[in-house]
PDB file of C-alpha atoms in Angstrom:
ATOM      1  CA  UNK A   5     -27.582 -72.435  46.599  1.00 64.00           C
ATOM      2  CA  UNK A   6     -27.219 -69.356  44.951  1.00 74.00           C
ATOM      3  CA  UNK A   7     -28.515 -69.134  40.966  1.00 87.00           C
ATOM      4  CA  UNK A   8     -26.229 -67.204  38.647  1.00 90.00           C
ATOM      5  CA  UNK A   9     -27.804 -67.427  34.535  1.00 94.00           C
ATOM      6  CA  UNK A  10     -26.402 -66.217  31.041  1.00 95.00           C
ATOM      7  CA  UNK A  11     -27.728 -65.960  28.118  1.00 95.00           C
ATOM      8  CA  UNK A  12     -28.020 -66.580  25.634  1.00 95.00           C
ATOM      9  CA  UNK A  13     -26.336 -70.105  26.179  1.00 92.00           C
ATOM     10  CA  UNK A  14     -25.429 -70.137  22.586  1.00 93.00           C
ATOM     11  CA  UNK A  15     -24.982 -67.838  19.644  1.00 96.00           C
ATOM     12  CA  UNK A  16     -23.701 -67.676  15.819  1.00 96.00           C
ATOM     13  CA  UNK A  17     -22.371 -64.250  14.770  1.00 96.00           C
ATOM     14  CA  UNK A  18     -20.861 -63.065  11.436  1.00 96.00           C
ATOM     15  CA  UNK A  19     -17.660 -61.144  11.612  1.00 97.00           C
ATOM     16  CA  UNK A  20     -17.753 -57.720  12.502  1.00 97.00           C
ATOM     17  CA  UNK A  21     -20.877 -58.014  14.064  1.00 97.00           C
ATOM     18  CA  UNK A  22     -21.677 -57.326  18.454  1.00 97.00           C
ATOM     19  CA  UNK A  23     -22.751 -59.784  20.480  1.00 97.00           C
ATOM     20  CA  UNK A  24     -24.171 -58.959  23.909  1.00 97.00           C
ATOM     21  CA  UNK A  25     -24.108 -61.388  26.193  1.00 97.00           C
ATOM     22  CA  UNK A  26     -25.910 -60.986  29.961  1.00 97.00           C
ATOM     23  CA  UNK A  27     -25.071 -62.219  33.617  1.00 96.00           C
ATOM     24  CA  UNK A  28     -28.015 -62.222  36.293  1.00 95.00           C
ATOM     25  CA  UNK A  29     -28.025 -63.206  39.912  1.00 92.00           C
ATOM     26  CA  UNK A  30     -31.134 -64.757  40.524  1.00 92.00           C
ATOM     27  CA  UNK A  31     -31.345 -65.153  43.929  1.00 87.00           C
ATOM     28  CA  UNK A  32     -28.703 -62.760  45.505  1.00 87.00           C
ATOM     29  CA  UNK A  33     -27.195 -59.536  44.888  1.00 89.00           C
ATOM     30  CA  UNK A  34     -23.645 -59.543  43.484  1.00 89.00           C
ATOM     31  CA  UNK A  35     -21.574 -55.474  43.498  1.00 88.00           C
ATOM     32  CA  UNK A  36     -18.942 -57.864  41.784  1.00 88.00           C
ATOM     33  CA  UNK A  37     -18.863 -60.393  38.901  1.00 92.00           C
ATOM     34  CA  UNK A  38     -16.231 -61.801  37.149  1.00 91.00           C
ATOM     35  CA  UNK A  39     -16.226 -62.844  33.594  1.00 95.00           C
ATOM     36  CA  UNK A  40     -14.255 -65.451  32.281  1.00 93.00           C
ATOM     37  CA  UNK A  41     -13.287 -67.096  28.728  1.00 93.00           C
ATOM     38  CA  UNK A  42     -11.949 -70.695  28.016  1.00 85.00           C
ATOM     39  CA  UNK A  43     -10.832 -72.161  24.597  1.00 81.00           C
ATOM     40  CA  UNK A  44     -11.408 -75.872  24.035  1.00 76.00           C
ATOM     41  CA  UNK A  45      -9.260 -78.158  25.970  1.00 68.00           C
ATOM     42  CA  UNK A  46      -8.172 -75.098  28.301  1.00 74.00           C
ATOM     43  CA  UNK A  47      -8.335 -73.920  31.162  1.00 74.00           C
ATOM     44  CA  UNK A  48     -10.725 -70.926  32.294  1.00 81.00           C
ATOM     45  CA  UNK A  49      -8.624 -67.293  31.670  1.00 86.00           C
ATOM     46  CA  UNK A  50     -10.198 -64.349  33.805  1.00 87.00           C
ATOM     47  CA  UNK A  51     -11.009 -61.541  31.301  1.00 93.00           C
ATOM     48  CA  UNK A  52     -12.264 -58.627  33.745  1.00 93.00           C
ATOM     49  CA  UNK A  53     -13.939 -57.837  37.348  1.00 90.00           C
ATOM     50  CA  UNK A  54     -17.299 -56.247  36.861  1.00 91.00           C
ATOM     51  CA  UNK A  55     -18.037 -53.534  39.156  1.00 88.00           C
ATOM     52  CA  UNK A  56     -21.401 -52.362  40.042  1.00 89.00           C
ATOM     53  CA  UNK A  57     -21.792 -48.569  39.602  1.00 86.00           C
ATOM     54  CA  UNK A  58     -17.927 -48.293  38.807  1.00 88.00           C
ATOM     55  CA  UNK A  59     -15.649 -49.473  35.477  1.00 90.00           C
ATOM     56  CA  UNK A  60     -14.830 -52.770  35.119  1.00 93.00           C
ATOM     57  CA  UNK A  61     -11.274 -54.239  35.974  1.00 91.00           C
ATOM     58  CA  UNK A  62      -9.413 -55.603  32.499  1.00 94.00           C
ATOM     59  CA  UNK A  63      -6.687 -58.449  33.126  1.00 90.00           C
ATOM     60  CA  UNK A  64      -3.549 -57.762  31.015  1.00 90.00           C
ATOM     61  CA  UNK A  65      -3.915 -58.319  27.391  1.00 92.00           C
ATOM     62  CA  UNK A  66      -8.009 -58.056  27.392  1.00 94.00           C
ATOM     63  CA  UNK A  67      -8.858 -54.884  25.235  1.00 94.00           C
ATOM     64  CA  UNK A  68     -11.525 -53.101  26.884  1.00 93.00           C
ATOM     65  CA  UNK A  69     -12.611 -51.557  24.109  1.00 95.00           C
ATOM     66  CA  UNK A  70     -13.465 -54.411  21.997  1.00 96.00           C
ATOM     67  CA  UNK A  71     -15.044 -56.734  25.424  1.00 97.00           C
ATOM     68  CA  UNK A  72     -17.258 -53.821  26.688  1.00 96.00           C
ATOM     69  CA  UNK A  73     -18.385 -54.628  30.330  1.00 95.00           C
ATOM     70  CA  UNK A  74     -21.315 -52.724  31.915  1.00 93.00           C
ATOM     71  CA  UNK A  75     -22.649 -53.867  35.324  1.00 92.00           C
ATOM     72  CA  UNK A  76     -26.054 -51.534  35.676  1.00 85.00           C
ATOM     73  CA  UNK A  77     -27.397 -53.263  38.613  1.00 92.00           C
ATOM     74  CA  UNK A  78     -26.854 -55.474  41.789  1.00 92.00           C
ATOM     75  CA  UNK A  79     -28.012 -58.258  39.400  1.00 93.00           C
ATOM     76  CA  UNK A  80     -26.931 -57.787  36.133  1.00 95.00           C
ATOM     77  CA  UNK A  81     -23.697 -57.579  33.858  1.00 96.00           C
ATOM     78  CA  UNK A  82     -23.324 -57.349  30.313  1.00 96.00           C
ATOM     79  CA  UNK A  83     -20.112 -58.223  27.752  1.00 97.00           C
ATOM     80  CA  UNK A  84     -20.713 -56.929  24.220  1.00 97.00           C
ATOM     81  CA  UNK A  85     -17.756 -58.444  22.409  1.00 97.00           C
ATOM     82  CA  UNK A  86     -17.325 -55.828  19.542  1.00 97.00           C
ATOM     83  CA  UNK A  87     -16.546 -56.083  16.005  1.00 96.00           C
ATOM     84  CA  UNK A  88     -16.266 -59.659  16.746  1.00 97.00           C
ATOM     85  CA  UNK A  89     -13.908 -62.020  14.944  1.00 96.00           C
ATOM     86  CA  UNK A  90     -13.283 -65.747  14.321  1.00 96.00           C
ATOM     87  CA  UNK A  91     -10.634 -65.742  17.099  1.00 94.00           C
ATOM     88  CA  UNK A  92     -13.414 -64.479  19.205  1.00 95.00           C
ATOM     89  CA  UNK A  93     -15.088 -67.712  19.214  1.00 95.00           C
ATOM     90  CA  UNK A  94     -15.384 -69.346  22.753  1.00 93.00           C
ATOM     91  CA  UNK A  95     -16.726 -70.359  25.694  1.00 91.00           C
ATOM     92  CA  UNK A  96     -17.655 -67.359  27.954  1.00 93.00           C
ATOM     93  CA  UNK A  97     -18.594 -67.614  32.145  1.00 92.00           C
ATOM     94  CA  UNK A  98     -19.414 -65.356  34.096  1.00 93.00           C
ATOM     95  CA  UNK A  99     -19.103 -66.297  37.912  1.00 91.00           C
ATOM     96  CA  UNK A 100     -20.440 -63.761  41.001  1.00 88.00           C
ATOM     97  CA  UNK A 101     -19.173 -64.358  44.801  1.00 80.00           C
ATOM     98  CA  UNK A 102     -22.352 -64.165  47.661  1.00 71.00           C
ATOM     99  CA  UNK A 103     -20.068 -62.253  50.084  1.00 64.00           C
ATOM    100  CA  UNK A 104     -16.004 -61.110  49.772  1.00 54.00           C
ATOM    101  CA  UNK A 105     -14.494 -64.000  49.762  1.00 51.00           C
ATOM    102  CA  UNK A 106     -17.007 -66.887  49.248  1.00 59.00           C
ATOM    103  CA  UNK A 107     -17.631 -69.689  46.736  1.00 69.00           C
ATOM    104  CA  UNK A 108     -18.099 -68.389  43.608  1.00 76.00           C
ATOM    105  CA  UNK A 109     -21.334 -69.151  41.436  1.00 85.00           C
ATOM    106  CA  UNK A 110     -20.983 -69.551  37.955  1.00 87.00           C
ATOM    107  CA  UNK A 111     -23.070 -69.018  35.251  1.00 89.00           C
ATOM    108  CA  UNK A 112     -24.117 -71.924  32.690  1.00 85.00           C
ATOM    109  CA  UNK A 113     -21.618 -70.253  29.919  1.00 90.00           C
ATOM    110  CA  UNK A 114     -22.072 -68.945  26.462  1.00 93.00           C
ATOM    111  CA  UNK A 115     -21.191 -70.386  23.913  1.00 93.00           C
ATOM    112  CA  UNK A 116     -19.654 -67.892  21.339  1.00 95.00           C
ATOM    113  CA  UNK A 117     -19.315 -68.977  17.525  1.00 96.00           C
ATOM    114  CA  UNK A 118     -18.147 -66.059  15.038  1.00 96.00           C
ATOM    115  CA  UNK A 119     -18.028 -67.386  11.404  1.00 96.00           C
TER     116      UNK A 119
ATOM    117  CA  UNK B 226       4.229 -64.209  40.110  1.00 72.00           C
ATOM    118  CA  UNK B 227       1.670 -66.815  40.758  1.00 80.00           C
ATOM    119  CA  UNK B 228       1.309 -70.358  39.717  1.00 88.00           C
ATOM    120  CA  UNK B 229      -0.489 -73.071  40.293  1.00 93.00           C
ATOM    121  CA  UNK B 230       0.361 -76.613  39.425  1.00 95.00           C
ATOM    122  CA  UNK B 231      -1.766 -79.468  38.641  1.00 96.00           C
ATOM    123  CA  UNK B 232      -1.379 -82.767  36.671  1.00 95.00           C
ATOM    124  CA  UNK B 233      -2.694 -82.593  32.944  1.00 92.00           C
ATOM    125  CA  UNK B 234      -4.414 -86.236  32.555  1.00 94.00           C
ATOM    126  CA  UNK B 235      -4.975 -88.559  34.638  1.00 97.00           C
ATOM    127  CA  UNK B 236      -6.709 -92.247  34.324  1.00 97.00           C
ATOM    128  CA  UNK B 237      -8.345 -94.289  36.852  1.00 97.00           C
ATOM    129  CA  UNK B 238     -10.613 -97.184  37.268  1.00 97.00           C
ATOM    130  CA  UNK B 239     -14.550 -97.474  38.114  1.00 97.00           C
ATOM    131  CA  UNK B 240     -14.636 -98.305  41.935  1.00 97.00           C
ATOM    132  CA  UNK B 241     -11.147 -97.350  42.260  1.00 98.00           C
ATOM    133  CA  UNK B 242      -9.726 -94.381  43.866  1.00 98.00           C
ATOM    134  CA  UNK B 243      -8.013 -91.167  42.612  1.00 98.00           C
ATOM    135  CA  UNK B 244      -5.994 -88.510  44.277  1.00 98.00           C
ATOM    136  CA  UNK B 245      -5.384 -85.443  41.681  1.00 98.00           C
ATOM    137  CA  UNK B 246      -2.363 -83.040  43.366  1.00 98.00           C
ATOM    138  CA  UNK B 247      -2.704 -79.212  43.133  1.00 98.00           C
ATOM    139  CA  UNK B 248       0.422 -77.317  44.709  1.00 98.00           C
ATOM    140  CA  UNK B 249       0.348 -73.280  44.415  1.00 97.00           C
ATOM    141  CA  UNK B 250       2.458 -70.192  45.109  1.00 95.00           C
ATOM    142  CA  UNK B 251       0.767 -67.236  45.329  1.00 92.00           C
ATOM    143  CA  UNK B 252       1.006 -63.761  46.490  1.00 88.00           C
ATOM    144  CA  UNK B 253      -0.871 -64.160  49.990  1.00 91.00           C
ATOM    145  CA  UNK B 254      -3.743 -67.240  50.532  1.00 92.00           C
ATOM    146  CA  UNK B 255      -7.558 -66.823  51.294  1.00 87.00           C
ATOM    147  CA  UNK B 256      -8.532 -70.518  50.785  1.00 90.00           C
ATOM    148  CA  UNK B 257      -8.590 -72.995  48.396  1.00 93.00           C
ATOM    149  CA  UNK B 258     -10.796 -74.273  45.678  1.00 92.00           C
ATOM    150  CA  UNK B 259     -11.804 -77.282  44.056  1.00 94.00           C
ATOM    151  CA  UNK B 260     -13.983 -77.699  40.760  1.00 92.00           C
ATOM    152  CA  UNK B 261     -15.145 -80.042  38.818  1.00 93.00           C
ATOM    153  CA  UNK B 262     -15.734 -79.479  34.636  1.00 87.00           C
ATOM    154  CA  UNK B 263     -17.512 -81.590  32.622  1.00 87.00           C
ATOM    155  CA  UNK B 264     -16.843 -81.064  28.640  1.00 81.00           C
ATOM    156  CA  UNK B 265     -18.468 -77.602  27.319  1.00 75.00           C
ATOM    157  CA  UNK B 266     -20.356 -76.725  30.883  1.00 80.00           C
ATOM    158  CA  UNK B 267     -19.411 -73.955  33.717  1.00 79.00           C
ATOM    159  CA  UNK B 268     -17.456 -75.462  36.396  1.00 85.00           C
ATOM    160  CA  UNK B 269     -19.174 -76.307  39.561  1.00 86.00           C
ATOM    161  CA  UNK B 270     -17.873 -76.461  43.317  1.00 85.00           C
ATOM    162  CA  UNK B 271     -16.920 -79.013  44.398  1.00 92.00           C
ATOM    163  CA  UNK B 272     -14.487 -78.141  48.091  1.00 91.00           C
ATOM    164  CA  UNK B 273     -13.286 -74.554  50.033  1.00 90.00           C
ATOM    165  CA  UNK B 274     -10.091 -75.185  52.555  1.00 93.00           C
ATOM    166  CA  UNK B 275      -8.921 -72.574  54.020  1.00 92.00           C
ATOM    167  CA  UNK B 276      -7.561 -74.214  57.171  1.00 94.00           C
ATOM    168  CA  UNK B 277      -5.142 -77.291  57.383  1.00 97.00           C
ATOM    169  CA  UNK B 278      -6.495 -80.913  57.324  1.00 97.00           C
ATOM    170  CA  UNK B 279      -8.909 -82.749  54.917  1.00 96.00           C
ATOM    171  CA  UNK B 280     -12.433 -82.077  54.303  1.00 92.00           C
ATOM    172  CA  UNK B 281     -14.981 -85.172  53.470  1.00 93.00           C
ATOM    173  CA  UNK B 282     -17.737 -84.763  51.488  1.00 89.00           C
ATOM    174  CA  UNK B 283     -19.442 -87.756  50.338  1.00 94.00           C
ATOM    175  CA  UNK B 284     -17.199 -89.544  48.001  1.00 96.00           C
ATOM    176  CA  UNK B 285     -14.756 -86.461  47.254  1.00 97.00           C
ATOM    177  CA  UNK B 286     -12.328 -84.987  50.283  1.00 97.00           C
ATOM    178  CA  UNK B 287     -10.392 -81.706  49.638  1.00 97.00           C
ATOM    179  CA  UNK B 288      -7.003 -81.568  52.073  1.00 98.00           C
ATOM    180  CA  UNK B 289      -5.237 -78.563  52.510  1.00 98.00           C
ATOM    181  CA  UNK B 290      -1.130 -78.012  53.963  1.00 98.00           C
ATOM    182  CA  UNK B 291      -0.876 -74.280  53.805  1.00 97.00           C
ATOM    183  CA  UNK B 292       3.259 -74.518  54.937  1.00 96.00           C
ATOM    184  CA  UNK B 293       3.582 -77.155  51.850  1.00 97.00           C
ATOM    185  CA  UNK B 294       1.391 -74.932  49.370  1.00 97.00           C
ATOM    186  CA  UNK B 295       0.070 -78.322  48.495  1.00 97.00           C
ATOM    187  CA  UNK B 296      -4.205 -79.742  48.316  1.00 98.00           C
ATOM    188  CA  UNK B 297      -5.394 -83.086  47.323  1.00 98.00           C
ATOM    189  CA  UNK B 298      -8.149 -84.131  46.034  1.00 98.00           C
ATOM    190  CA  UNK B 299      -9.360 -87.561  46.830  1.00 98.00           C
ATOM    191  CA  UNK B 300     -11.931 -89.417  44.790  1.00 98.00           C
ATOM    192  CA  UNK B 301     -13.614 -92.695  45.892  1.00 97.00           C
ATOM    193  CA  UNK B 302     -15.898 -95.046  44.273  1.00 97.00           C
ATOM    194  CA  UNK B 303     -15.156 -93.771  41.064  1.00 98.00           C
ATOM    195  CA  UNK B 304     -18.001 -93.750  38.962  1.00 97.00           C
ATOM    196  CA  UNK B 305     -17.701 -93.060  35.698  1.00 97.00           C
ATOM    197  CA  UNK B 306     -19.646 -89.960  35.231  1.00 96.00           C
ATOM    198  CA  UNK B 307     -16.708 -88.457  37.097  1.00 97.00           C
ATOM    199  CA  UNK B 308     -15.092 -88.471  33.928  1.00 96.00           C
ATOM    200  CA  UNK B 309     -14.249 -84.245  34.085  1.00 94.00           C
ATOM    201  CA  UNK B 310     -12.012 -81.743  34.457  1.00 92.00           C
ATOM    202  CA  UNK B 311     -10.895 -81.045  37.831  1.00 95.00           C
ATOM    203  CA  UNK B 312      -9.323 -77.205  38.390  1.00 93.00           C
ATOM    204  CA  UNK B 313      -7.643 -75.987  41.497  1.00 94.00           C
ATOM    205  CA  UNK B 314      -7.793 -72.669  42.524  1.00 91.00           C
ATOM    206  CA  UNK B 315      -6.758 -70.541  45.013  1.00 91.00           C
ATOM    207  CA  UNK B 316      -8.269 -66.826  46.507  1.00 84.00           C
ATOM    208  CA  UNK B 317      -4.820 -64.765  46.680  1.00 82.00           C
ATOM    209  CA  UNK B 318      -4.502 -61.625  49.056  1.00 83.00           C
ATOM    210  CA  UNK B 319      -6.611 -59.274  46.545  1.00 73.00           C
ATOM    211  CA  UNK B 320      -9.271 -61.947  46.631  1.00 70.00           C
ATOM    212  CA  UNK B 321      -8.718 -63.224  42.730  1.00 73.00           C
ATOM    213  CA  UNK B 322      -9.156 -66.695  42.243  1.00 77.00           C
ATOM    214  CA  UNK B 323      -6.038 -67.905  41.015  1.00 84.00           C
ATOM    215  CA  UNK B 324      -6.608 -71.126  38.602  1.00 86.00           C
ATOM    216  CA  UNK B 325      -5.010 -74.396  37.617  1.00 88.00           C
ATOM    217  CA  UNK B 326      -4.683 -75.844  34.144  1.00 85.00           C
ATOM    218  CA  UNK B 327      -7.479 -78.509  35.469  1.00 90.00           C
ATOM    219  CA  UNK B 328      -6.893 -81.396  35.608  1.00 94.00           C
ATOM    220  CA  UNK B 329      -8.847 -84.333  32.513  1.00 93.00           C
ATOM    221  CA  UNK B 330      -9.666 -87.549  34.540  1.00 96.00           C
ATOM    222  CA  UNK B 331     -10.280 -90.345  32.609  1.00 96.00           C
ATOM    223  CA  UNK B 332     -12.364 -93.224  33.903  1.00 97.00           C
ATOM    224  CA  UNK B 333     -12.271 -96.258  32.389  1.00 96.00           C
ATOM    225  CA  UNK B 334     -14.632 -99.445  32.999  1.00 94.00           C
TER     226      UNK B 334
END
């Protein structure tokens, strides 16, 4: 099946600070991506649609200035989470469909921690 | 607006079998999803219906009545590394995945 990988799979940042974090398709190219974010014990909460060649797609209450969403290639996306904060801190997925409306791949997560 | 309803917990037995509900209204339907979580990983697939009736696969079946807005998930042999989070979710008319709340199965020996 089709490979989808993030990293980093972890990180510690101090408030205030960016953290980028990337989304490749390994083995497949992907216009679209999705990227997702899920507190502990929740459910996962769709953040934005990355676009390739285009501007991303913010759900409703997702600030794109401060979750900054660039998708350069057929392969990769990028989330810089800006000035970032304690309440920040979470689990983030991006996922990228093989065709329009196919199974979606997910990446392995990162895990954000902003102290 | 769009919802999708699934149990929060639910608790079964090793060897036993589980059926975890997932009923939906959404703004159009382009299939149906079924995931399985285990604690701080990405979800990963687990069933796509997109036409009425039940898919088998192995030990897990996915069934699907699009006029009831209603999927099953059926789980035999439970073993207990199927101790996870199960999420339902279903591809509305924009193609979005719409998700459930998931769904915590708890297998106990």
């Amino acid at each position: 099946g089709a490979v989808v990988s993030q990293h980093p799979s972890w990180v510690i940042c101090k408030s205030g600070t960016s953290v980028k974090i990337e989304c490749r398709s390994l083995d497949f190219q992907a216009t679209t991506m999705f990227w997702y974010r899920q507190f502990p014990k929740q459910s996962l909460m769709l953040m934005a649609t990355s676009n390739e060649g285009s501007k991303a797609t913010y759900e409703q209450g997702v600030e794109k200035d401060k979750f900054l969403i660039n998708h350069a290639s057929l392969t990769l996306s990028t989330l810089t989470v800006t000035s970032a904060h304690p309440e920040d801190s979470s689990f983030y997925i991006c996922s990228a469909p093989t065709d329009e409306w196919g199974e979606q791949y997910f990446g392995p997560g990162t895990r954000l921690t902003v102290t | 607006g769009q919802n999708i309803d699934q149990p929060t917990e639910m608790t079964a037995t090793e060897g036993a079998i589980v059926q975890i509900n997932c009923t939906y209204q959404t703004s159009g339907f382009n299939g149906l999803f079924w995931y399985q979580q285990h604690a701080g990983e990405a979800p990963t697939f687990l069933s796509y219906n997109v036409l009425d009736g039940l898919e088998e696969k192995g030990r897990f079946s996915s069934f699907l009545s699009r006029s009831k807005g209603y999927s099953y998930l059926l789980l035999k042999e439970l073993q207990m590394k199927d101790s996870a989070s199960y999420l339902c979710a279903v591809l509305d008319s924009n193609y979005q995945l719409i998700w459930g709340a998931g769904t915590k199965l708890i297998i106990k020996p």
